[in-house]
Coordinates of N, CA and C in Angstrom, one line a residue:
Chain A
N159 N 120.1 85.7 101.8 CA 119.9 85.9 100.5 C 120.1 86.1 99.8
A160 N 120.9 85.0 98.9 CA 121.1 84.5 97.3 C 120.6 85.4 96.2
G161 N 121.6 86.6 95.1 CA 122.0 87.1 94.2 C 120.0 87.1 92.9
V162 N 120.6 87.4 91.8 CA 119.9 87.0 91.0 C 120.4 86.0 90.2
M163 N 119.2 85.2 89.8 CA 120.1 83.4 89.5 C 120.1 83.4 88.4
Q164 N 121.2 83.3 87.3 CA 121.0 83.0 85.5 C 121.1 81.8 85.5
N165 N 120.6 81.4 84.4 CA 121.8 80.3 84.2 C 120.8 79.1 82.9
P166 N 121.0 78.8 82.0 CA 123.1 78.2 82.3 C 123.4 79.9 82.6
R167 N 125.5 79.8 82.4 CA 126.2 80.9 82.1 C 126.9 80.4 81.2
H168 N 126.9 80.0 81.2 CA 127.0 79.8 79.2 C 126.6 79.2 77.9
L169 N 125.7 79.1 77.2 CA 124.5 78.4 76.3 C 125.6 78.3 74.6
V170 N 125.7 77.3 74.7 CA 126.4 77.5 72.4 C 125.4 76.7 71.9
R171 N 125.0 76.8 70.6 CA 124.1 76.8 69.9 C 124.0 76.7 69.1
R172 N 123.7 75.8 68.2 CA 124.1 75.7 66.3 C 123.2 77.0 65.2
R173 N 123.3 77.2 64.7 CA 122.1 78.3 63.9 C 120.5 77.2 63.7
G174 N 120.1 78.0 63.8 CA 118.6 77.3 63.2 C 118.2 76.5 65.0
Q175 N 118.8 76.6 65.7 CA 118.2 76.0 67.2 C 117.7 77.3 68.5
E176 N 117.5 75.8 69.5 CA 116.3 77.1 69.9 C 117.2 77.1 71.2
A177 N 116.7 78.8 72.0 CA 118.1 78.5 73.4 C 117.2 79.2 73.4
R178 N 117.7 79.3 75.6 CA 116.6 78.8 76.6 C 117.7 79.8 77.5
L179 N 116.8 81.0 78.1 CA 117.8 81.1 79.1 C 116.8 81.8 80.2
R180 N 117.2 80.7 81.6 CA 116.9 80.8 82.2 C 116.7 82.1 83.6
C181 N 115.5 83.1 84.8 CA 116.3 84.2 85.1 C 115.7 83.7 86.7
S182 N 116.4 83.4 88.1 CA 115.2 83.2 88.8 C 115.4 84.5 90.0
P183 N 115.0 86.1 90.3 CA 115.3 87.3 90.6 C 115.1 86.6 92.4
M184 N 115.7 88.0 92.6 CA 116.0 87.2 94.4 C 114.4 87.5 94.8
K185 N 114.6 87.1 96.2 CA 113.9 87.1 97.6 C 113.2 87.9 97.6
G186 N 111.4 88.5 97.0 CA 110.7 88.9 97.3 C 110.9 90.3 96.3
H187 N 111.3 90.0 94.8 CA 110.8 91.5 93.6 C 110.4 90.0 92.9
S188 N 109.0 91.1 92.5 CA 108.1 90.6 91.4 C 108.7 91.4 89.9
H189 N 109.3 91.8 89.7 CA 110.1 92.3 88.6 C 111.0 92.3 87.7
V190 N 111.2 92.0 86.4 CA 112.4 91.4 86.1 C 112.9 91.8 84.8
Y191 N 113.6 92.2 84.9 CA 114.5 93.3 83.2 C 115.5 92.3 82.4
W192 N 115.1 92.1 81.5 CA 116.0 91.9 80.6 C 116.8 93.0 79.1
Y193 N 118.1 92.4 79.6 CA 119.0 93.1 78.3 C 120.3 92.9 77.4
R194 N 120.0 92.5 76.6 CA 120.8 92.2 75.9 C 122.7 93.1 75.3
Q195 N 123.9 93.1 75.7 CA 124.4 93.0 75.9 C 125.5 93.0 74.7
L196 N 125.7 93.4 73.9 CA 126.4 92.5 72.5 C 128.5 93.5 72.5
P197 N 129.2 92.2 71.9 CA 130.5 92.4 72.1 C 130.8 94.4 72.3
E198 N 131.4 95.0 73.4 CA 131.8 95.2 73.0 C 131.0 97.2 72.5
E199 N 130.4 96.5 73.8 CA 129.2 97.8 73.4 C 128.2 97.9 74.8
G200 N 126.9 98.7 75.3 CA 126.8 98.4 76.2 C 125.7 98.0 76.7
L201 N 124.7 97.5 77.3 CA 123.5 96.9 77.1 C 122.3 98.0 77.3
K202 N 121.1 96.2 76.1 CA 120.8 97.6 75.2 C 118.7 96.6 75.7
F203 N 118.3 97.6 76.7 CA 117.3 96.9 77.4 C 116.0 96.2 76.1
M204 N 115.2 95.0 76.6 CA 115.2 94.6 76.1 C 113.2 94.3 76.8
V205 N 113.1 93.6 76.6 CA 111.2 93.8 78.2 C 111.5 93.6 79.8
Y206 N 110.6 93.6 80.1 CA 110.4 94.2 81.5 C 109.0 93.3 81.5
L207 N 109.2 92.9 83.0 CA 107.7 91.6 83.0 C 107.7 92.1 84.4
Q208 N 106.1 92.4 85.1 CA 106.0 91.7 86.3 C 105.3 89.3 86.3
K209 N 104.9 89.5 87.5 CA 104.3 88.4 87.5 C 103.2 87.5 86.8
E210 N 103.7 86.3 85.3 CA 102.2 86.8 84.9 C 102.5 87.7 83.3
N211 N 102.9 89.0 83.5 CA 102.1 90.0 82.7 C 103.7 90.8 82.2
I212 N 103.6 90.7 80.8 CA 105.2 91.9 80.0 C 103.9 93.1 79.5
I213 N 104.7 93.8 81.1 CA 105.2 95.2 80.7 C 105.1 96.4 79.9
D214 N 107.0 96.3 79.2 CA 107.5 97.0 77.8 C 107.9 95.5 77.4
E215 N 107.3 95.6 76.1 CA 108.3 94.9 75.4 C 109.2 95.8 74.4
S216 N 109.4 96.6 74.5 CA 109.7 97.0 73.4 C 111.0 97.5 72.3
G217 N 112.2 96.9 73.9 CA 113.3 96.3 72.9 C 113.6 95.2 72.1
M218 N 112.4 94.5 72.5 CA 112.5 93.5 71.5 C 112.6 93.0 70.5
P219 N 113.4 92.3 69.2 CA 113.1 92.0 68.0 C 111.8 91.3 68.0
K220 N 111.6 91.6 66.7 CA 110.2 91.7 66.2 C 109.2 90.2 66.1
E221 N 110.9 89.5 65.9 CA 110.3 87.7 65.4 C 111.4 86.8 66.3
R222 N 111.2 85.4 65.9 CA 111.9 84.7 66.9 C 112.2 85.2 68.5
F223 N 111.3 85.8 69.0 CA 112.2 86.5 71.0 C 110.8 86.8 71.3
S224 N 111.1 85.7 72.7 CA 109.0 86.2 73.5 C 110.0 85.7 75.1
A225 N 109.4 85.7 75.4 CA 109.5 86.2 77.3 C 107.9 85.6 77.5
E226 N 108.7 85.8 78.7 CA 107.7 85.3 79.9 C 108.2 84.6 81.4
F227 N 107.3 85.2 81.9 CA 107.7 85.7 83.7 C 106.7 85.1 84.8
P228 N 106.5 83.1 84.9 CA 105.0 82.9 85.3 C 104.9 83.0 86.6
K229 N 103.6 82.7 87.5 CA 103.3 82.9 88.1 C 104.3 81.5 89.1
E230 N 104.8 80.6 89.0 CA 106.0 80.3 90.0 C 107.0 80.1 88.7
G231 N 108.1 79.9 89.3 CA 109.1 79.5 88.3 C 110.0 80.7 88.2
P232 N 111.0 80.3 87.8 CA 112.1 81.6 86.5 C 111.3 82.4 85.4
S233 N 111.8 83.4 85.0 CA 111.2 83.7 82.8 C 112.6 83.2 82.8
I234 N 112.1 83.0 81.2 CA 112.8 82.7 80.7 C 112.2 84.0 78.8
L235 N 113.4 84.2 78.8 CA 113.6 84.3 77.1 C 114.7 83.6 76.2
R236 N 114.1 82.9 75.4 CA 113.4 82.3 74.7 C 114.3 82.5 73.7
I237 N 114.6 82.2 72.2 CA 114.8 82.8 71.6 C 115.0 81.6 70.3
Q238 N 114.1 82.0 69.3 CA 113.7 80.3 68.3 C 115.4 80.7 66.6
Q239 N 115.3 79.9 66.0 CA 115.4 79.3 65.0 C 117.4 80.6 65.5
V240 N 117.8 80.6 66.2 CA 119.2 81.4 67.0 C 120.1 81.9 65.8
V241 N 120.8 82.7 64.7 CA 121.4 83.1 64.0 C 123.1 83.1 65.0
R242 N 124.3 84.0 63.8 CA 125.1 84.3 65.2 C 125.0 85.4 65.8
G243 N 124.0 86.7 64.6 CA 123.7 87.4 65.3 C 123.2 88.2 66.9
D244 N 122.8 87.0 67.1 CA 122.3 86.4 68.4 C 123.6 86.2 69.8
S245 N 124.7 85.8 69.2 CA 126.0 85.8 69.4 C 125.9 87.6 70.9
A246 N 126.0 87.2 72.1 CA 126.0 88.0 73.1 C 125.3 87.4 74.3
A247 N 125.9 88.4 75.4 CA 126.1 88.6 76.7 C 124.4 88.6 76.7
Y248 N 123.2 88.0 77.6 CA 121.6 89.2 78.4 C 121.7 88.1 79.7
F249 N 121.8 89.5 80.6 CA 121.6 89.5 81.4 C 119.7 89.8 81.9
C250 N 119.4 88.9 83.4 CA 118.3 89.6 83.5 C 118.6 90.7 85.2
A251 N 117.9 92.1 85.1 CA 118.2 92.1 86.3 C 116.5 91.5 87.3
S252 N 117.1 92.3 88.9 CA 115.0 92.0 89.5 C 114.9 93.5 90.1
S253 N 113.9 93.5 90.2 CA 113.4 94.2 91.9 C 112.5 94.8 92.0
P254 N 112.2 95.2 93.1 CA 110.8 95.3 94.1 C 109.6 96.1 93.3
P255 N 108.4 96.5 93.3 CA 108.3 97.5 92.5 C 109.3 99.0 93.5
K256 N 109.3 99.6 92.1 CA 110.0 101.4 92.0 C 109.8 102.7 93.2
I257 N 110.4 102.3 94.8 CA 109.9 103.6 95.3 C 111.2 104.4 95.3
Q258 N 110.6 106.4 95.1 CA 112.1 106.5 94.9 C 112.8 106.3 96.0
G259 N 114.4 106.6 95.1 CA 115.2 106.6 96.0 C 115.7 104.9 96.9
K260 N 114.6 104.5 97.1 CA 114.4 103.2 98.4 C 114.8 101.5 97.8
T261 N 114.8 101.6 96.3 CA 115.6 100.6 96.0 C 116.3 100.5 94.7
E262 N 116.8 99.4 93.7 CA 117.4 99.4 92.7 C 117.4 98.3 92.7
A263 N 117.9 98.0 90.6 CA 118.2 96.5 89.7 C 119.0 95.8 90.3
F264 N 119.0 94.7 90.6 CA 119.7 94.3 90.6 C 119.9 93.2 89.3
F265 N 121.6 93.3 88.8 CA 122.0 92.3 87.5 C 121.9 90.7 87.9
G266 N 121.9 90.0 87.6 CA 122.5 88.8 87.5 C 123.4 88.8 86.3
Q267 N 124.6 87.8 86.9 CA 126.2 87.7 86.2 C 126.0 87.1 85.0
G268 N 124.8 87.0 83.7 CA 124.2 86.6 81.9 C 124.2 86.1 82.0
T269 N 124.0 85.3 80.7 CA 124.5 83.8 80.7 C 124.9 84.6 79.0
R270 N 126.0 84.0 78.5 CA 126.8 84.4 77.4 C 126.2 83.4 76.3
L271 N 125.7 83.5 75.3 CA 124.8 82.7 74.3 C 125.5 82.9 72.7
T272 N 126.8 82.1 72.9 CA 127.5 81.8 71.1 C 126.7 81.3 70.2
V273 N 126.4 81.3 69.4 CA 125.9 81.1 67.8 C 127.0 80.6 67.4
V274 N 127.1 79.2 66.7 CA 127.0 79.1 65.9 C 127.4 77.7 64.4
Chain B
Q117 N 116.6 111.2 71.0 CA 116.7 111.7 72.6 C 116.6 110.8 73.4
Q118 N 117.0 109.4 73.0 CA 116.4 108.4 74.3 C 118.5 107.8 74.1
Q119 N 119.6 108.6 73.8 CA 120.6 108.1 73.6 C 121.2 109.0 74.7
V120 N 122.2 107.2 75.6 CA 122.5 108.3 77.0 C 124.1 108.0 76.1
K121 N 125.4 110.0 75.7 CA 126.6 109.1 74.9 C 127.7 109.3 76.8
Q122 N 128.6 108.5 76.2 CA 129.6 107.8 77.3 C 130.9 108.5 76.7
S123 N 131.7 109.1 77.6 CA 133.3 109.3 76.8 C 134.1 109.4 77.6
P124 N 135.3 109.1 77.7 CA 135.8 108.3 77.0 C 135.8 106.1 77.0
Q125 N 136.0 106.6 76.1 CA 135.8 104.3 75.5 C 136.6 104.1 76.5
S126 N 137.6 104.2 76.7 CA 138.8 103.5 77.2 C 140.4 104.8 78.4
L127 N 140.3 103.9 79.1 CA 140.6 105.6 79.9 C 141.8 104.4 80.4
I128 N 143.1 105.2 81.0 CA 144.1 104.5 81.6 C 144.9 105.4 82.4
V129 N 145.0 104.7 83.9 CA 144.9 106.3 84.7 C 146.1 105.6 86.4
Q130 N 147.3 106.3 86.0 CA 148.2 105.7 87.4 C 147.3 105.8 88.4
K131 N 147.5 104.3 89.1 CA 147.6 104.8 90.6 C 147.3 105.5 91.0
G132 N 146.7 105.2 92.6 CA 146.4 107.0 93.1 C 146.0 108.4 92.2
G133 N 145.6 107.9 90.8 CA 144.8 109.3 90.4 C 143.3 109.5 90.0
I134 N 143.4 110.4 89.3 CA 142.0 110.9 89.0 C 140.9 110.4 88.4
S135 N 140.2 109.2 88.7 CA 139.4 109.2 86.4 C 137.6 109.5 86.3
I136 N 137.8 110.7 85.4 CA 137.5 110.7 85.0 C 136.3 110.2 83.7
I137 N 134.9 109.8 84.2 CA 134.2 109.6 83.2 C 133.0 110.5 82.4
N138 N 132.7 110.6 81.6 CA 131.7 111.3 80.9 C 130.0 111.3 80.4
C139 N 129.3 111.4 80.9 CA 127.9 111.0 80.2 C 126.8 112.1 79.1
A140 N 126.0 112.0 78.6 CA 125.6 113.2 77.8 C 124.3 112.8 77.6
Y141 N 122.6 113.0 77.7 CA 122.2 112.8 78.0 C 121.3 114.0 77.1
E142 N 119.5 113.4 76.5 CA 119.1 114.2 75.6 C 118.0 114.7 76.5
N143 N 117.2 113.7 76.2 CA 116.0 114.0 77.2 C 115.7 114.4 78.9
T144 N 115.1 114.9 78.6 CA 114.9 116.1 80.2 C 114.0 115.2 81.6
A145 N 112.9 114.5 80.4 CA 112.5 113.4 81.5 C 112.9 112.6 82.1
F146 N 114.3 111.9 82.4 CA 115.2 111.7 82.8 C 115.8 111.7 84.3
D147 N 115.5 111.3 85.3 CA 115.0 111.7 87.1 C 115.3 110.9 88.0
Y148 N 116.5 109.5 87.5 CA 117.6 109.0 88.4 C 118.9 108.1 87.0
F149 N 119.6 108.1 87.9 CA 121.0 108.5 86.7 C 122.1 107.6 87.6
P150 N 122.1 106.6 87.8 CA 123.2 105.8 88.0 C 123.8 104.8 87.2
W151 N 125.3 104.6 87.8 CA 126.3 104.7 87.7 C 126.7 103.0 88.2
Y152 N 127.1 102.3 86.8 CA 127.7 101.0 86.9 C 129.3 100.5 86.5
Q153 N 129.0 98.9 87.4 CA 130.5 99.1 87.3 C 130.3 97.0 86.8
Q154 N 131.3 96.8 86.1 CA 131.4 95.7 85.1 C 132.4 94.6 85.3
F155 N 132.7 93.9 86.0 CA 134.2 93.1 85.3 C 133.5 91.5 84.5
P156 N 135.0 92.1 83.9 CA 135.0 90.7 83.0 C 134.2 90.0 83.5
G157 N 133.4 89.1 82.7 CA 132.2 87.9 83.2 C 131.6 87.8 84.1
K158 N 131.2 89.3 84.7 CA 130.7 90.0 85.5 C 128.5 90.3 84.9
G159 N 127.8 90.3 86.1 CA 127.4 91.0 85.8 C 127.0 92.6 86.6
P160 N 126.9 93.6 85.6 CA 126.9 95.2 85.8 C 126.4 95.0 87.8
A161 N 127.2 95.6 88.6 CA 126.0 96.5 89.4 C 126.3 98.1 89.9
L162 N 125.7 98.3 91.3 CA 125.2 99.6 91.0 C 127.0 100.2 91.6
L163 N 127.1 101.2 90.8 CA 128.2 102.0 92.3 C 127.8 103.6 92.7
I164 N 126.7 103.9 92.1 CA 126.3 105.3 92.3 C 125.6 105.5 91.8
A165 N 124.8 106.8 92.6 CA 122.5 106.8 91.7 C 123.4 108.0 92.4
I166 N 121.9 108.6 91.2 CA 122.0 111.0 91.3 C 120.7 111.1 91.4
R167 N 120.3 111.8 91.3 CA 119.3 111.6 91.1 C 119.2 113.7 90.5
P168 N 118.7 114.8 89.9 CA 118.3 116.1 89.7 C 118.0 116.6 89.9
D169 N 118.2 117.0 91.2 CA 118.0 118.0 92.3 C 119.0 118.4 93.1
V170 N 120.4 117.3 93.0 CA 121.5 118.0 93.9 C 122.4 117.6 92.5
S171 N 123.9 118.2 93.0 CA 124.6 119.1 91.8 C 125.8 118.0 92.2
E172 N 125.9 117.5 93.1 CA 127.0 116.5 93.4 C 127.0 115.2 94.5
K173 N 127.5 114.3 93.9 CA 127.2 112.8 95.4 C 128.3 112.1 95.9
K174 N 128.2 112.3 97.2 CA 130.0 111.6 97.1 C 129.6 110.5 97.6
E175 N 130.5 109.7 97.6 CA 129.9 107.7 98.2 C 131.7 106.9 98.0
G176 N 132.3 107.8 99.3 CA 133.9 106.9 99.1 C 135.0 107.6 98.6
R177 N 135.2 107.0 97.4 CA 136.0 107.2 96.1 C 135.3 108.3 95.0
F178 N 134.4 107.7 95.0 CA 133.6 107.2 94.3 C 132.1 108.8 94.8
T179 N 132.6 109.9 93.8 CA 131.8 111.7 92.9 C 131.1 111.1 91.9
I180 N 129.1 111.6 91.8 CA 128.6 112.1 90.6 C 128.9 113.5 90.8
S181 N 129.3 113.9 89.0 CA 128.7 115.8 89.4 C 128.0 115.4 88.4
F182 N 126.1 116.4 88.6 CA 125.5 116.6 88.0 C 125.4 118.2 87.4
N183 N 125.7 117.6 86.6 CA 125.1 119.2 85.7 C 123.8 119.5 84.5
K184 N 122.1 119.9 85.2 CA 121.0 119.8 84.4 C 121.0 120.6 83.5
S185 N 121.5 121.9 83.9 CA 121.6 122.8 82.6 C 122.5 122.1 81.1
A186 N 123.2 121.7 81.2 CA 123.8 121.2 80.2 C 123.8 119.5 80.2
K187 N 122.8 119.2 80.5 CA 122.3 118.0 80.7 C 123.7 117.1 79.9
Q188 N 124.5 117.1 81.5 CA 125.8 116.2 81.5 C 125.7 115.8 82.9
F189 N 126.2 113.9 83.1 CA 126.9 113.7 84.3 C 128.3 113.1 84.2
S190 N 129.1 113.3 85.6 CA 130.2 112.0 85.7 C 130.9 111.8 86.8
L191 N 131.6 111.0 86.6 CA 131.8 109.8 87.7 C 133.4 110.0 87.7
H192 N 134.0 110.4 88.8 CA 135.2 110.9 88.9 C 135.5 110.2 90.5
I193 N 136.9 109.2 89.8 CA 137.0 108.0 91.3 C 138.8 108.1 91.6
M194 N 138.4 109.0 92.2 CA 140.0 109.2 93.3 C 140.3 108.6 94.0
D195 N 142.0 109.4 93.2 CA 142.8 107.6 94.5 C 142.2 106.2 93.8
S196 N 142.6 107.0 92.2 CA 142.0 105.8 91.9 C 143.0 104.1 92.1
Q197 N 142.7 102.5 92.2 CA 143.5 101.5 92.3 C 143.4 100.6 91.5
P198 N 144.0 100.3 91.6 CA 143.5 98.3 90.4 C 142.7 97.5 90.6
G199 N 142.9 98.0 91.4 CA 141.0 97.0 92.3 C 139.6 97.6 91.2
D200 N 140.1 98.9 90.7 CA 139.4 99.3 90.1 C 138.8 99.5 88.4
S201 N 139.9 98.8 87.9 CA 140.2 98.8 87.0 C 138.7 97.6 86.0
A202 N 137.4 97.8 85.8 CA 136.6 97.5 85.4 C 136.0 98.1 83.8
T203 N 134.8 98.3 83.8 CA 134.2 98.5 82.6 C 132.7 99.8 83.1
Y204 N 132.6 100.8 83.1 CA 131.9 101.5 83.9 C 131.2 101.8 83.1
F205 N 129.9 102.0 83.4 CA 128.4 102.6 82.4 C 127.3 103.4 83.1
C206 N 127.4 104.3 82.4 CA 126.7 105.7 83.3 C 125.3 104.8 82.3
A207 N 124.1 105.8 83.5 CA 122.2 105.1 82.1 C 121.7 106.3 82.8
A208 N 120.6 105.7 82.3 CA 119.6 107.0 82.8 C 118.5 106.2 82.1
S209 N 117.4 106.4 83.6 CA 115.7 106.1 83.6 C 115.3 107.8 83.9
S210 N 113.2 107.4 83.3 CA 112.6 107.9 83.4 C 111.6 107.5 84.0
P211 N 110.3 108.5 85.2 CA 109.7 107.9 86.3 C 108.7 107.3 85.4
T212 N 108.6 107.6 83.7 CA 107.3 106.6 83.6 C 107.2 105.2 83.8
S213 N 105.7 104.5 84.5 CA 105.9 103.1 84.6 C 106.1 102.6 86.0
G214 N 107.3 104.0 86.7 CA 108.4 103.1 87.9 C 109.0 102.6 87.4
T215 N 109.8 101.7 86.6 CA 110.7 101.0 86.6 C 112.3 101.5 86.2
Y216 N 112.7 100.5 86.2 CA 114.0 100.1 85.8 C 114.4 100.1 84.5
K217 N 113.6 100.5 83.5 CA 114.1 100.9 82.4 C 114.8 101.4 81.6
Y218 N 117.0 101.2 81.6 CA 117.2 101.5 81.9 C 117.8 102.4 80.6
I219 N 118.3 102.9 79.6 CA 119.4 103.7 78.8 C 120.6 103.6 79.4
F220 N 121.3 102.8 79.0 CA 122.9 102.8 78.8 C 123.8 103.2 78.0
G221 N 124.9 104.2 78.9 CA 125.9 104.2 77.6 C 126.6 103.3 76.9
T222 N 127.5 103.6 76.5 CA 128.3 102.0 76.2 C 129.4 102.0 76.1
G223 N 129.5 102.5 77.8 CA 131.3 101.9 78.9 C 132.0 102.5 77.8
T224 N 132.6 102.3 79.8 CA 134.7 102.9 79.6 C 135.6 101.8 80.2
R225 N 136.9 101.6 79.3 CA 136.6 100.6 80.1 C 138.2 101.3 80.9
L226 N 138.3 101.4 82.4 CA 138.9 101.5 82.6 C 140.0 100.7 83.3
K227 N 141.1 101.2 83.0 CA 142.7 100.6 83.4 C 143.0 101.5 84.8
V228 N 143.5 101.1 85.4 CA 144.1 101.4 86.8 C 145.6 100.4 86.7
L229 N 146.7 101.7 86.6 CA 147.7 101.1 86.2 C 148.5 100.9 87.8
A230 N 149.0 100.1 88.4 CA 150.3 100.0 90.1 C 151.2 100.5 90.1

């Protein structure tokens, strides 16, 4: 059973370009979370999605950032017109529906975005 | 209200010693408190977790102590080993929507000297 797969592992973009980060959840998991980790900081929640639905996007910047989790295929975090401040590690986590004490969220290895 | 404060920022421990990392929270609605271990270049991995109905949970060399009245919880690593050298994050979540939307602490970089 493969873990949460994120690609690419490393991504370099010039200022103004678009960045697309992909996350394939674990088999059987229908919930996906995206977190951002700035250098020397903890992870910050960005968005929570279920298949075809954005459930909570309270941590998403208002502009340039969007996320989707289509019926088929991976979840995508898209950053348009990247700026240097977007340089960070972006982690995806997946889980089945939460059952008290029975499940956990598993994290992928992250995509490290560098904006030059 | 939504913060989780973690200390220390970094910690150096001799092999065989006890590593202690502390976290404090404000939101009394939090009901799940996991600790994550992260090695360089890797994603966070769940180490151990506790709910507020117990004051302590032990798994091998790792123990969480939980003080509900003080709104504090801590991770103790007994007999620390060089392989434990990593960054440790505490986190908290509330039952809202039954999600894994975590509030993470800022992390503690642990180095265990051989």
